[in-house]
Backbone as ProteinMPNN parsed JSONL, in Angstrom:
{"seq_chain_A": "METTTVVVRVWMPDRPGALGQVASRIGAVRGDVLGIEILEHGADRVIDELTVSLPDEELIGLLTAEIDAVDGVSVEDVRIVEPDRVDPNLAALAGGAAMAEADADERLDVLCSAVQRLIEADWAVVLYDEEIISQVGESPDVGWLFAFLAGSGHLSEVDEALPGDLVWAHLVTAGLTVAAGRSGHVIHERERIRLSLLARLADALV", "coords_chain_A": {"N_chain_A": [[0.668, -1.373, 0.164], [0.509, 2.33, -1.016], [2.165, 5.283, 0.837], [1.975, 8.053, 2.562], [4.971, 10.252, 3.352], [5.259, 12.355, 5.709], [7.039, 15.045, 7.334], [6.685, 16.534, 10.483], [6.956, 19.634, 12.848], [7.022, 20.459, 15.748], [5.849, 22.33, 18.474], [6.367, 22.091, 21.873], [5.511, 21.878, 25.732], [7.928, 21.169, 27.21], [7.491, 19.07, 29.298], [6.83, 16.07, 31.543], [5.452, 13.499, 29.656], [4.255, 14.78, 27.366], [5.502, 14.316, 24.9], [4.865, 11.373, 24.504], [1.77, 12.453, 24.746], [1.427, 13.387, 21.863], [2.312, 11.437, 20.469], [0.278, 9.544, 20.876], [-2.242, 10.971, 19.693], [-1.037, 11.17, 17.011], [-1.228, 8.07, 16.669], [-4.123, 8.161, 16.463], [-4.855, 9.056, 14.06], [-4.158, 6.979, 12.195], [-1.371, 7.165, 12.029], [2.016, 6.375, 11.861], [5.011, 6.819, 13.537], [8.071, 7.364, 12.346], [10.371, 8.409, 13.359], [12.375, 10.524, 15.121], [13.444, 13.64, 16.235], [15.244, 16.06, 18.373], [15.23, 19.669, 17.863], [15.523, 22.263, 19.444], [15.643, 22.909, 22.475], [14.642, 24.344, 25.382], [13.922, 26.558, 27.913], [11.843, 26.148, 28.98], [10.565, 24.705, 26.757], [10.066, 22.933, 24.187], [11.472, 21.727, 20.708], [10.476, 19.483, 18.287], [10.917, 17.47, 15.928], [9.447, 15.205, 13.856], [9.481, 12.215, 11.816], [6.753, 11.039, 9.884], [4.71, 8.674, 8.531], [1.636, 8.244, 6.723], [-1.369, 6.682, 6.073], [-2.644, 7.9, 3.951], [-2.574, 10.889, 1.602], [-4.603, 12.743, 2.101], [-4.895, 12.921, 4.755], [-3.719, 14.704, 6.031], [-4.129, 17.412, 7.072], [-6.356, 16.659, 9.084], [-4.288, 15.242, 10.76], [-2.673, 17.498, 11.84], [-4.696, 18.971, 12.904], [-5.198, 17.606, 14.925], [-2.578, 17.21, 16.579], [-2.784, 19.568, 17.203], [-4.615, 19.854, 18.993], [-3.528, 18.69, 21.319], [-2.829, 20.113, 24.754], [-0.763, 23.268, 25.341], [0.585, 22.651, 22.871], [1.868, 23.331, 20.106], [2.043, 22.895, 16.069], [4.396, 23.866, 13.688], [5.373, 23.48, 11.514], [4.205, 21.618, 8.427], [5.322, 19.156, 6.287], [5.632, 16.97, 3.095], [8.094, 14.62, 2.364], [10.063, 12.433, 0.603], [9.7, 9.003, 0.83], [12.149, 7.987, 1.269], [13.905, 9.658, 2.319], [16.837, 10.592, 3.759], [18.06, 10.508, 6.92], [19.023, 13.259, 9.243], [21.709, 13.183, 10.365], [22.804, 11.246, 9.377], [22.778, 12.182, 6.863], [25.1, 14.092, 7.379], [27.186, 12.781, 7.898], [27.374, 11.281, 5.502], [28.041, 13.141, 3.563], [30.245, 14.406, 4.795], [31.707, 11.713, 4.353], [31.798, 12.084, 1.359], [32.895, 14.499, 0.543], [35.606, 13.465, 1.509], [36.476, 11.485, 0.022], [36.681, 12.646, -2.489], [38.588, 14.185, -5.357], [41.023, 16.286, -4.587], [40.255, 19.155, -5.863], [37.761, 19.046, -6.593], [36.358, 19.501, -4.02], [35.221, 20.978, -2.68], [32.832, 21.923, -4.562], [31.333, 19.686, -3.694], [31.152, 19.913, -0.719], [29.245, 22.282, -0.794], [27.17, 20.664, -2.39], [26.92, 19.207, -0.406], [25.598, 20.531, 1.652], [23.775, 21.605, 1.048], [21.874, 19.488, 0.722], [21.753, 18.752, 3.395], [20.628, 20.861, 4.803], [18.374, 21.245, 3.523], [18.125, 22.898, 1.483], [17.089, 25.73, -0.495], [19.12, 27.299, -1.946], [22.651, 26.99, -1.765], [26.09, 28.247, -1.225], [29.75, 28.427, -1.314], [31.645, 30.801, -0.325], [34.542, 33.097, -1.121], [35.746, 35.601, 0.457], [34.249, 38.239, -1.526], [33.788, 36.905, -3.622], [31.579, 33.863, -5.279], [32.525, 30.83, -5.195], [31.69, 28.086, -5.298], [28.503, 26.848, -5.829], [25.23, 26.152, -5.647], [21.752, 25.967, -6.406], [19.741, 29.277, -6.598], [21.435, 31.77, -5.432], [20.812, 34.93, -2.718], [22.019, 38.251, -3.645], [25.086, 38.739, -4.059], [26.954, 40.619, -2.819], [25.221, 41.772, -1.191], [24.774, 39.764, 0.592], [27.292, 38.951, 1.506], [28.423, 41.381, 2.493], [26.213, 40.857, 4.695], [26.924, 38.853, 6.101], [29.283, 39.414, 6.656], [28.872, 41.395, 9.054], [27.556, 40.03, 10.842], [29.284, 38.375, 12.385], [29.584, 38.512, 15.425], [27.614, 37.032, 16.08], [26.391, 33.821, 17.687], [26.25, 30.004, 17.059], [23.849, 29.703, 18.599], [22.117, 32.068, 18.842], [19.469, 34.11, 19.605], [19.081, 36.219, 17.66], [19.659, 35.159, 15.098], [19.276, 35.002, 11.939], [15.701, 33.285, 10.252], [16.076, 32.018, 8.202], [18.425, 31.647, 7.036], [21.879, 30.233, 7.362], [25.243, 29.439, 8.325], [28.511, 28.905, 8.026], [32.215, 29.107, 9.032], [35.117, 28.135, 7.366], [37.656, 28.205, 8.738], [40.53, 28.075, 8.596], [41.135, 27.675, 5.943], [39.729, 29.768, 5.152], [37.228, 30.732, 3.615], [33.916, 30.767, 3.968], [30.917, 28.689, 3.737], [27.416, 28.962, 3.097], [23.617, 28.999, 3.336], [20.602, 28.678, 2.498], [16.987, 28.923, 3.234], [13.531, 28.862, 2.15], [9.967, 28.442, 4.126], [10.28, 26.757, 5.953], [11.928, 27.024, 9.445], [15.341, 27.941, 10.092], [16.684, 25.316, 12.542], [18.28, 25.538, 15.946], [19.746, 22.932, 16.029], [20.219, 22.621, 13.7], [21.83, 24.354, 13.01], [23.953, 23.994, 14.406], [24.922, 21.3, 13.181], [25.715, 22.327, 10.556], [27.741, 23.32, 11.733], [29.807, 22.133, 12.267], [29.757, 20.078, 9.952], [31.207, 21.935, 8.327], [33.913, 22.294, 9.785], [34.978, 19.872, 9.753], [35.198, 20.044, 6.794], [36.969, 21.734, 6.695], [38.972, 20.536, 7.38], [39.816, 19.011, 5.561], [39.869, 21.058, 2.974]], "CA_chain_A": [[0.148, -0.002, -0.102], [1.378, 3.352, -0.876], [1.931, 5.891, 1.872], [2.592, 9.326, 2.435], [5.844, 10.486, 4.749], [5.57, 13.765, 6.089], [8.016, 15.684, 8.447], [6.209, 17.738, 10.85], [7.913, 20.206, 13.276], [6.3, 20.435, 16.451], [6.476, 23.089, 19.823], [5.774, 21.628, 23.201], [5.789, 22.102, 26.615], [9.258, 20.405, 28.347], [6.965, 18.191, 30.741], [6.881, 14.18, 31.25], [3.815, 12.78, 28.692], [3.946, 15.41, 26.096], [5.851, 13.651, 23.24], [3.328, 10.83, 24.384], [0.46, 12.503, 24.272], [1.003, 13.837, 20.547], [2.362, 9.868, 19.457], [-0.615, 9.233, 20.85], [-2.844, 11.763, 18.684], [-0.684, 10.605, 15.646], [-1.8, 7.022, 16.089], [-5.279, 8.278, 16.544], [-4.907, 9.07, 12.6], [-3.401, 5.79, 11.667], [-0.228, 7.718, 11.615], [3.16, 5.816, 12.389], [6.527, 7.801, 14.138], [9.474, 6.803, 11.943], [11.934, 9.069, 13.499], [11.881, 11.824, 16.147], [14.701, 14.362, 16.335], [14.787, 17.433, 19.045], [16.155, 20.482, 16.939], [15.721, 23.198, 20.312], [15.566, 22.596, 23.963], [15.037, 24.995, 26.526], [13.098, 27.962, 28.277], [10.727, 24.924, 29.234], [10.07, 24.318, 25.452], [11.174, 21.781, 22.728], [10.988, 21.652, 19.529], [10.706, 18.053, 17.967], [10.879, 17.447, 14.46], [8.631, 13.998, 13.764], [8.921, 11.87, 10.649], [5.355, 9.941, 10.512], [4.357, 7.594, 7.899], [0.416, 7.988, 7.363], [-1.691, 5.814, 4.918], [-3.204, 8.604, 3.256], [-2.029, 12.28, 1.911], [-5.701, 13.671, 2.852], [-5.111, 13.17, 6.152], [-2.336, 15.445, 7.111], [-5.013, 18.229, 7.907], [-6.465, 16.038, 10.511], [-2.876, 15.153, 11.679], [-2.267, 18.907, 12.302], [-5.512, 19.277, 14.181], [-5.124, 16.619, 16.122], [-1.799, 17.217, 17.473], [-2.362, 21.129, 17.796], [-5.617, 19.685, 20.125], [-2.644, 18.76, 22.71], [-2.606, 20.987, 25.467], [0.224, 23.583, 25.055], [1.506, 21.965, 21.794], [1.519, 23.547, 18.51], [2.735, 22.608, 14.874], [4.649, 24.713, 13.372], [5.126, 23.244, 10.082], [4.017, 19.904, 7.918], [5.893, 18.942, 5.039], [5.558, 15.897, 2.586], [9.489, 13.978, 1.917], [10.33, 11.217, -0.025], [9.953, 8.231, 1.704], [13.512, 7.191, 1.365], [14.395, 10.897, 3.076], [17.809, 10.567, 4.593], [18.049, 11.224, 8.412], [19.801, 14.252, 8.783], [22.364, 12.847, 10.719], [23.509, 10.602, 8.467], [23.517, 13.022, 5.609], [26.31, 15.211, 7.732], [28.188, 11.584, 7.746], [27.713, 11.067, 3.671], [28.671, 14.421, 2.888], [32.011, 14.097, 4.954], [32.732, 10.997, 3.509], [32.275, 12.249, -0.214], [34.332, 15.008, 0.629], [37.303, 13.271, 1.381], [36.834, 10.551, -0.903], [36.539, 13.382, -3.615], [39.522, 14.81, -5.53], [40.776, 17.745, -4.045], [39.582, 20.113, -6.632], [36.208, 19.157, -6.279], [35.614, 19.08, -2.84], [34.336, 22.498, -2.549], [31.127, 21.214, -5.434], [30.857, 18.215, -3.076], [30.45, 20.439, -0.216], [28.431, 22.986, -1.209], [25.686, 20.066, -2.154], [26.2, 18.286, 0.812], [25.1, 21.537, 2.736], [22.179, 22.116, 0.551], [20.936, 18.391, 0.766], [21.63, 18.508, 4.639], [19.728, 21.634, 5.384], [17.377, 21.08, 2.579], [18.064, 24.35, 1.309], [16.676, 26.105, -1.453], [20.233, 27.505, -2.616], [23.99, 26.765, -1.189], [27.092, 28.601, -1.522], [30.637, 28.421, -0.839], [32.199, 32.099, -0.897], [36.014, 33.558, -0.751], [35.56, 36.967, 0.569], [32.752, 38.402, -2.151], [33.276, 35.948, -4.895], [31.17, 32.815, -5.179], [33.283, 29.907, -6.141], [30.865, 26.966, -5.583], [27.001, 27.355, -6.02], [23.582, 25.166, -5.628], [20.507, 26.806, -6.539], [20.095, 30.329, -7.192], [21.584, 32.936, -3.7], [20.664, 36.306, -2.967], [22.88, 39.208, -4.437], [26.426, 38.292, -3.141], [27.223, 41.994, -2.394], [24.248, 41.657, -0.078], [25.254, 38.402, 1.162], [28.877, 38.98, 1.905], [27.824, 42.2, 3.965], [25.532, 40.231, 6.009], [28.292, 38.063, 6.907], [30.76, 40.223, 7.633], [28.512, 41.465, 9.849], [26.869, 39.054, 11.571], [30.402, 37.559, 13.034], [29.676, 38.18, 16.365], [26.64, 36.028, 16.446], [26.675, 32.32, 17.665], [25.297, 29.415, 16.664], [22.226, 29.556, 18.848], [21.769, 33.43, 19.053], [18.14, 34.209, 19.207], [19.162, 37.166, 16.787], [19.91, 34.939, 13.592], [17.713, 34.426, 10.959], [15.207, 31.867, 10.399], [15.949, 31.432, 6.757], [19.862, 32.01, 6.643], [22.735, 29.666, 8.25], [26.416, 29.82, 7.676], [29.667, 28.225, 8.795], [33.126, 29.222, 8.913], [36.391, 27.371, 7.011], [38.589, 29.501, 9.354], [42.097, 27.554, 8.191], [40.754, 28.072, 4.27], [39.101, 31.497, 4.922], [36.303, 30.528, 3.707], [32.4, 30.594, 4.477], [29.587, 27.938, 3.284], [26.105, 29.684, 3.436], [22.785, 28.112, 2.705], [19.043, 29.468, 2.852], [15.727, 27.842, 2.284], [11.902, 29.583, 2.924], [8.988, 27.825, 3.853], [10.459, 26.231, 7.617], [12.629, 28.018, 10.0], [16.366, 26.843, 10.654], [16.728, 25.645, 14.161], [19.905, 25.271, 16.25], [20.575, 21.478, 15.719], [20.688, 21.999, 12.324], [23.146, 24.956, 12.55], [25.205, 22.886, 14.898], [24.933, 20.247, 12.575], [26.367, 22.131, 9.298], [29.244, 24.193, 12.087], [30.645, 20.367, 12.435], [30.226, 19.978, 8.655], [32.334, 22.604, 7.99], [35.073, 22.025, 10.874], [35.609, 18.925, 8.627], [35.743, 20.505, 5.329], [38.154, 23.082, 6.497], [40.331, 20.557, 7.528], [40.378, 18.329, 4.257], [40.458, 21.596, 1.538]], "C_chain_A": [[0.64, 1.396, 0.234], [1.078, 4.621, 0.198], [2.031, 7.065, 1.473], [3.249, 9.331, 3.588], [5.427, 11.815, 5.067], [6.161, 14.421, 7.555], [6.915, 16.68, 9.143], [6.929, 17.927, 12.642], [6.76, 20.698, 14.465], [6.398, 21.267, 17.785], [5.673, 22.523, 20.737], [6.217, 22.053, 24.058], [7.164, 20.649, 27.272], [8.482, 19.831, 29.569], [6.786, 16.902, 30.475], [5.652, 14.027, 30.685], [3.881, 13.635, 27.34], [3.946, 14.826, 25.049], [4.533, 12.453, 23.488], [2.013, 10.797, 24.203], [0.06, 12.738, 22.742], [1.457, 12.621, 19.623], [0.91, 9.79, 19.46], [-2.014, 9.694, 19.764], [-2.345, 10.905, 17.285], [-1.29, 9.433, 15.102], [-3.046, 6.839, 15.914], [-5.745, 8.262, 14.798], [-4.231, 8.077, 11.885], [-2.208, 6.298, 11.225], [1.114, 6.496, 12.4], [4.483, 6.504, 12.567], [7.245, 6.888, 13.267], [10.498, 7.077, 12.823], [11.395, 10.736, 14.642], [13.369, 12.368, 16.622], [14.538, 15.663, 17.51], [15.655, 18.761, 18.426], [16.542, 21.927, 18.087], [15.388, 22.445, 21.577], [15.77, 23.842, 24.953], [14.177, 26.145, 27.16], [11.773, 27.01, 28.359], [9.879, 24.918, 28.232], [10.754, 23.436, 25.14], [10.586, 21.865, 21.639], [11.402, 20.517, 19.043], [10.21, 18.155, 16.712], [10.235, 15.71, 14.395], [8.278, 13.549, 12.368], [7.694, 10.971, 10.496], [5.156, 9.51, 8.716], [2.474, 7.374, 7.817], [-0.476, 7.349, 5.817], [-2.738, 6.524, 3.464], [-2.739, 10.474, 3.112], [-3.174, 12.921, 2.435], [-5.733, 13.709, 4.371], [-4.136, 14.241, 7.247], [-3.052, 16.5, 7.693], [-5.462, 17.815, 8.888], [-5.659, 15.796, 11.699], [-2.665, 16.202, 12.545], [-3.094, 19.108, 13.297], [-5.438, 18.675, 15.441], [-3.548, 16.67, 17.284], [-2.176, 18.908, 18.067], [-3.935, 21.166, 18.891], [-5.184, 19.899, 21.601], [-2.729, 19.726, 23.353], [-1.103, 21.658, 25.332], [1.224, 23.107, 23.844], [0.996, 22.733, 20.866], [2.552, 23.11, 17.178], [3.083, 24.059, 14.384], [5.223, 24.579, 11.645], [4.925, 21.33, 9.727], [4.711, 20.08, 6.432], [6.207, 17.78, 4.177], [7.043, 15.819, 2.398], [9.407, 12.628, 1.301], [10.585, 10.505, 1.32], [11.241, 7.508, 1.944], [14.789, 8.525, 2.089], [15.584, 10.461, 4.141], [18.052, 11.03, 5.912], [19.328, 12.05, 8.536], [21.405, 13.935, 9.497], [23.793, 12.124, 10.27], [23.975, 11.281, 6.949], [24.681, 13.688, 5.804], [27.147, 13.796, 6.913], [28.656, 11.548, 6.449], [28.559, 11.946, 2.767], [30.201, 14.414, 3.473], [32.401, 13.126, 4.291], [32.813, 10.912, 2.067], [32.855, 13.186, -0.264], [35.849, 14.372, 0.723], [37.692, 11.75, 0.581], [36.738, 11.37, -2.394], [38.095, 13.823, -3.915], [39.534, 16.133, -4.941], [40.41, 18.971, -4.752], [38.24, 20.217, -6.721], [35.418, 18.632, -5.099], [35.31, 20.217, -2.105], [33.097, 22.012, -2.936], [30.959, 20.467, -4.03], [30.324, 18.952, -2.099], [29.098, 21.416, 0.008], [26.697, 22.071, -1.56], [25.56, 19.188, -1.245], [25.325, 19.422, 1.904], [23.563, 21.857, 2.333], [21.324, 20.653, 0.713], [20.549, 18.576, 2.398], [20.679, 19.435, 5.262], [18.23, 21.514, 4.444], [16.796, 22.391, 2.261], [17.55, 24.533, 0.02], [18.158, 26.784, -2.58], [21.621, 27.198, -0.865], [25.148, 27.41, -1.769], [28.79, 28.546, -0.89], [31.359, 29.685, -1.192], [33.629, 32.577, -0.079], [35.859, 35.009, -0.806], [34.413, 37.187, -0.199], [32.859, 37.548, -3.668], [32.663, 34.259, -4.454], [31.7, 31.714, -5.598], [32.592, 28.578, -5.894], [29.224, 27.659, -5.19], [26.012, 26.209, -6.058], [22.276, 26.141, -5.631], [21.203, 28.514, -6.804], [19.696, 31.534, -5.737], [21.269, 34.056, -4.1], [22.114, 36.839, -3.366], [24.413, 38.689, -3.296], [26.837, 39.405, -2.489], [26.273, 42.005, -1.024], [24.63, 40.826, 1.296], [26.531, 38.478, 2.103], [28.676, 40.154, 3.012], [27.032, 42.0, 5.125], [26.057, 39.644, 6.583], [28.901, 38.468, 7.833], [30.152, 40.829, 8.742], [27.547, 41.192, 10.996], [28.148, 38.124, 12.742], [30.346, 37.41, 14.65], [28.395, 37.468, 17.198], [26.932, 34.347, 16.785], [25.635, 31.812, 17.566], [23.493, 29.619, 17.46], [21.648, 30.789, 19.783], [20.205, 33.275, 19.081], [18.021, 35.368, 18.094], [19.1, 36.261, 15.206], [18.653, 34.745, 12.844], [17.142, 33.291, 10.773], [15.527, 31.049, 9.133], [17.464, 31.342, 5.961], [20.84, 30.984, 7.344], [23.996, 29.541, 7.285], [27.138, 29.366, 8.454], [31.054, 28.76, 8.243], [34.158, 28.167, 8.185], [37.617, 28.243, 7.776], [40.238, 29.306, 8.779], [41.621, 28.239, 6.731], [40.448, 29.438, 3.968], [38.007, 31.584, 4.19], [34.9, 30.575, 4.006], [31.212, 29.787, 3.712], [28.139, 28.824, 4.093], [24.731, 28.983, 2.522], [21.36, 28.748, 3.2], [17.918, 28.83, 2.703], [14.486, 29.015, 2.688], [11.008, 28.409, 2.983], [8.859, 27.089, 5.579], [11.971, 26.854, 8.095], [13.681, 26.692, 10.325], [16.294, 27.236, 11.803], [18.027, 25.356, 14.626], [20.741, 23.922, 16.06], [21.044, 21.462, 14.448], [21.883, 22.89, 12.065], [24.459, 24.198, 13.111], [25.844, 21.822, 13.976], [26.09, 20.767, 11.051], [28.134, 22.899, 9.881], [30.224, 22.753, 11.912], [30.972, 19.756, 11.575], [31.428, 20.529, 8.173], [33.576, 22.86, 8.784], [35.448, 20.641, 9.614], [36.464, 19.269, 7.904], [36.888, 21.758, 5.378], [39.685, 21.983, 6.618], [41.057, 19.162, 6.207], [40.522, 19.052, 2.718], [41.396, 22.356, 1.639]], "O_chain_A": [[1.075, 1.723, 1.338], [-0.087, 4.955, 0.411], [2.162, 7.346, 0.282], [2.825, 8.83, 4.63], [5.25, 12.375, 3.985], [5.667, 14.215, 8.663], [6.33, 17.522, 8.461], [7.274, 17.035, 13.417], [5.724, 21.258, 14.107], [7.31, 20.758, 18.437], [4.459, 22.408, 20.571], [7.257, 22.692, 23.896], [6.986, 19.482, 27.623], [8.821, 20.11, 30.719], [6.593, 16.513, 29.322], [4.7, 14.484, 31.318], [3.544, 13.099, 26.284], [2.996, 14.66, 24.284], [3.466, 12.523, 22.877], [1.256, 9.914, 23.799], [-1.052, 12.491, 22.275], [1.198, 12.572, 18.421], [0.254, 9.909, 18.425], [-2.67, 8.846, 19.161], [-3.083, 10.161, 16.637], [-1.738, 9.286, 13.965], [-3.463, 5.805, 15.394], [-6.706, 7.64, 14.346], [-3.68, 8.439, 10.845], [-1.854, 5.99, 10.087], [0.887, 5.917, 13.462], [5.061, 6.754, 11.509], [7.07, 5.677, 13.404], [11.391, 6.275, 13.098], [10.462, 11.534, 14.725], [14.223, 11.709, 17.215], [13.469, 16.261, 17.389], [16.871, 18.72, 18.616], [17.53, 22.62, 17.848], [14.843, 21.343, 21.524], [16.885, 24.262, 25.263], [13.637, 26.689, 26.197], [10.758, 27.296, 27.725], [8.67, 25.063, 28.411], [11.84, 23.097, 25.61], [9.377, 22.046, 21.496], [12.595, 20.256, 19.197], [9.22, 18.822, 16.408], [10.874, 14.981, 15.154], [7.341, 14.001, 11.711], [7.78, 9.968, 11.204], [5.577, 10.26, 7.835], [1.921, 6.585, 8.584], [-0.116, 7.634, 4.675], [-3.279, 5.996, 2.492], [-2.596, 11.218, 4.082], [-2.914, 13.753, 3.305], [-6.474, 14.412, 5.058], [-3.958, 14.433, 8.45], [-2.759, 16.708, 8.871], [-5.133, 18.445, 9.893], [-5.878, 15.935, 12.902], [-2.493, 16.051, 13.755], [-2.688, 19.377, 14.427], [-5.569, 19.084, 16.594], [-3.5, 16.269, 18.446], [-1.859, 19.317, 19.184], [-4.322, 22.194, 19.446], [-5.652, 20.537, 22.544], [-2.732, 20.698, 22.598], [-0.172, 20.861, 25.216], [2.45, 23.197, 23.909], [-0.221, 22.864, 20.741], [3.766, 23.024, 17.361], [2.424, 25.087, 14.544], [5.395, 25.493, 10.838], [5.259, 20.313, 10.334], [4.571, 21.033, 5.665], [7.327, 17.38, 4.493], [7.532, 16.937, 2.238], [8.554, 11.819, 1.667], [11.178, 10.851, 2.342], [11.352, 6.56, 2.722], [15.998, 8.405, 2.283], [15.28, 10.029, 5.253], [18.298, 12.236, 5.941], [20.426, 11.712, 8.094], [22.31, 14.605, 9.0], [24.995, 12.229, 10.514], [24.945, 11.082, 6.217], [25.391, 13.975, 4.84], [27.573, 13.761, 5.758], [29.829, 11.694, 6.105], [29.32, 11.757, 1.818], [31.189, 14.415, 2.739], [33.376, 13.298, 3.559], [33.519, 10.105, 1.463], [33.656, 13.147, -1.198], [36.891, 14.719, 0.167], [38.754, 11.129, 0.549], [36.723, 10.679, -3.413], [38.874, 13.861, -2.963], [38.592, 16.909, -4.777], [40.251, 19.937, -4.007], [37.616, 21.264, -6.895], [34.46, 17.864, -4.997], [35.178, 20.222, -0.881], [32.262, 21.673, -2.097], [30.187, 21.057, -3.275], [29.095, 18.99, -2.133], [28.185, 21.253, 0.817], [25.57, 22.45, -1.244], [24.574, 18.474, -1.064], [24.55, 19.056, 2.787], [22.582, 22.203, 2.99], [20.101, 20.741, 0.827], [19.374, 18.57, 2.765], [19.94, 19.019, 6.154], [17.126, 21.753, 4.934], [15.7, 22.897, 2.506], [17.517, 23.53, -0.693], [18.12, 26.698, -3.808], [21.496, 27.213, 0.36], [25.29, 27.145, -2.962], [28.797, 28.684, 0.333], [31.742, 29.754, -2.36], [33.832, 32.494, 1.132], [35.833, 35.628, -1.87], [33.426, 36.535, 0.144], [32.059, 37.643, -4.599], [33.152, 33.582, -3.55], [31.26, 31.47, -6.722], [33.198, 27.734, -6.555], [28.931, 28.636, -4.5], [26.362, 25.253, -6.75], [22.027, 26.967, -4.754], [22.343, 28.913, -7.045], [18.653, 31.956, -5.237], [21.289, 34.442, -5.269], [23.128, 36.143, -3.42], [24.5, 38.41, -2.1], [27.158, 39.152, -1.328], [26.748, 42.259, 0.083], [24.729, 41.121, 2.487], [26.609, 38.074, 3.263], [28.753, 39.922, 4.218], [27.044, 42.623, 6.186], [25.856, 39.69, 7.797], [29.104, 38.254, 9.028], [30.949, 40.874, 9.68], [26.974, 41.939, 11.789], [27.824, 37.403, 13.685], [30.892, 36.458, 15.208], [28.207, 37.365, 18.41], [27.713, 33.727, 16.062], [24.508, 32.278, 17.732], [22.38, 29.648, 16.934], [21.048, 30.745, 20.857], [19.723, 32.272, 18.554], [16.907, 35.512, 17.59], [18.496, 36.765, 14.259], [17.488, 34.446, 13.104], [17.756, 32.252, 11.013], [15.348, 29.842, 8.971], [17.674, 31.084, 4.776], [20.297, 30.861, 8.441], [24.002, 29.528, 6.054], [26.765, 29.269, 9.623], [31.122, 28.884, 7.02], [33.879, 27.04, 8.595], [38.419, 28.895, 7.108], [41.0, 30.253, 8.584], [41.845, 29.439, 6.574], [40.733, 30.107, 2.974], [37.676, 32.76, 4.035], [35.017, 29.898, 5.027], [30.53, 30.512, 2.987], [27.979, 29.159, 5.267], [24.795, 28.567, 1.366], [21.226, 29.257, 4.313], [17.952, 27.991, 1.803], [14.683, 29.919, 3.501], [11.104, 27.488, 2.172], [7.831, 26.925, 6.236], [12.913, 27.098, 7.341], [13.505, 25.502, 10.585], [16.076, 28.336, 12.31], [18.885, 24.953, 13.84], [21.963, 23.804, 15.966], [21.91, 20.716, 13.991], [22.777, 22.593, 11.273], [25.527, 23.909, 12.571], [27.037, 21.522, 13.997], [26.95, 20.036, 10.558], [29.165, 23.051, 9.225], [31.324, 22.698, 11.361], [31.937, 18.992, 11.61], [32.41, 19.932, 7.734], [34.308, 23.746, 8.343], [36.259, 20.796, 8.701], [37.69, 19.154, 7.901], [37.428, 22.428, 4.497], [40.84, 22.22, 6.264], [42.17, 18.658, 6.054], [40.923, 18.507, 1.69], [41.922, 22.825, 0.629]]}, "name": "protein", "num_of_chains": 1, "seq": "METTTVVVRVWMPDRPGALGQVASRIGAVRGDVLGIEILEHGADRVIDELTVSLPDEELIGLLTAEIDAVDGVSVEDVRIVEPDRVDPNLAALAGGAAMAEADADERLDVLCSAVQRLIEADWAVVLYDEEIISQVGESPDVGWLFAFLAGSGHLSEVDEALPGDLVWAHLVTAGLTVAAGRSGHVIHERERIRLSLLARLADALV"}
């Protein structure tokens, strides 16, 4: 039987039983939880990303309503993904392995493609000063992007002032910056940390 796989991002209170209540509501619409990842945790709130298999795409609206009905819980985003979507942690490892196996002159292109997949981004670039040296998708104006990144060096990976549609990491030794952006759903803390770790690996390889 053909099923629909969706990723649901859920804000919930950091209290015992909250996740169990959400899982129960998912089961009530015949959904099957395939995976859970904690994207952010703090201030008595948790943001979880749940991968759910549904027997019918038409159940997405009902699924959202059921989860929203749990006290203190709200759905940030629901999107359909491919059934064989790779776990983001495995995607990061796969990207690192691909860079290590690639020829030296191809590693930045491999990094750019890996970041685009890892972040599920609309675009990804590798910058050297104000020059794009590798790109996937259509990025913002490079002058604007360079100026923004230059003015954001004081922000940490978990700073609340970070934009929700843009993520970046510096390859300090190589003097490069990798950046990516997407619309539709917010980029959260765990995704930023994962990119930072991948960039550190890339820095050692390039």
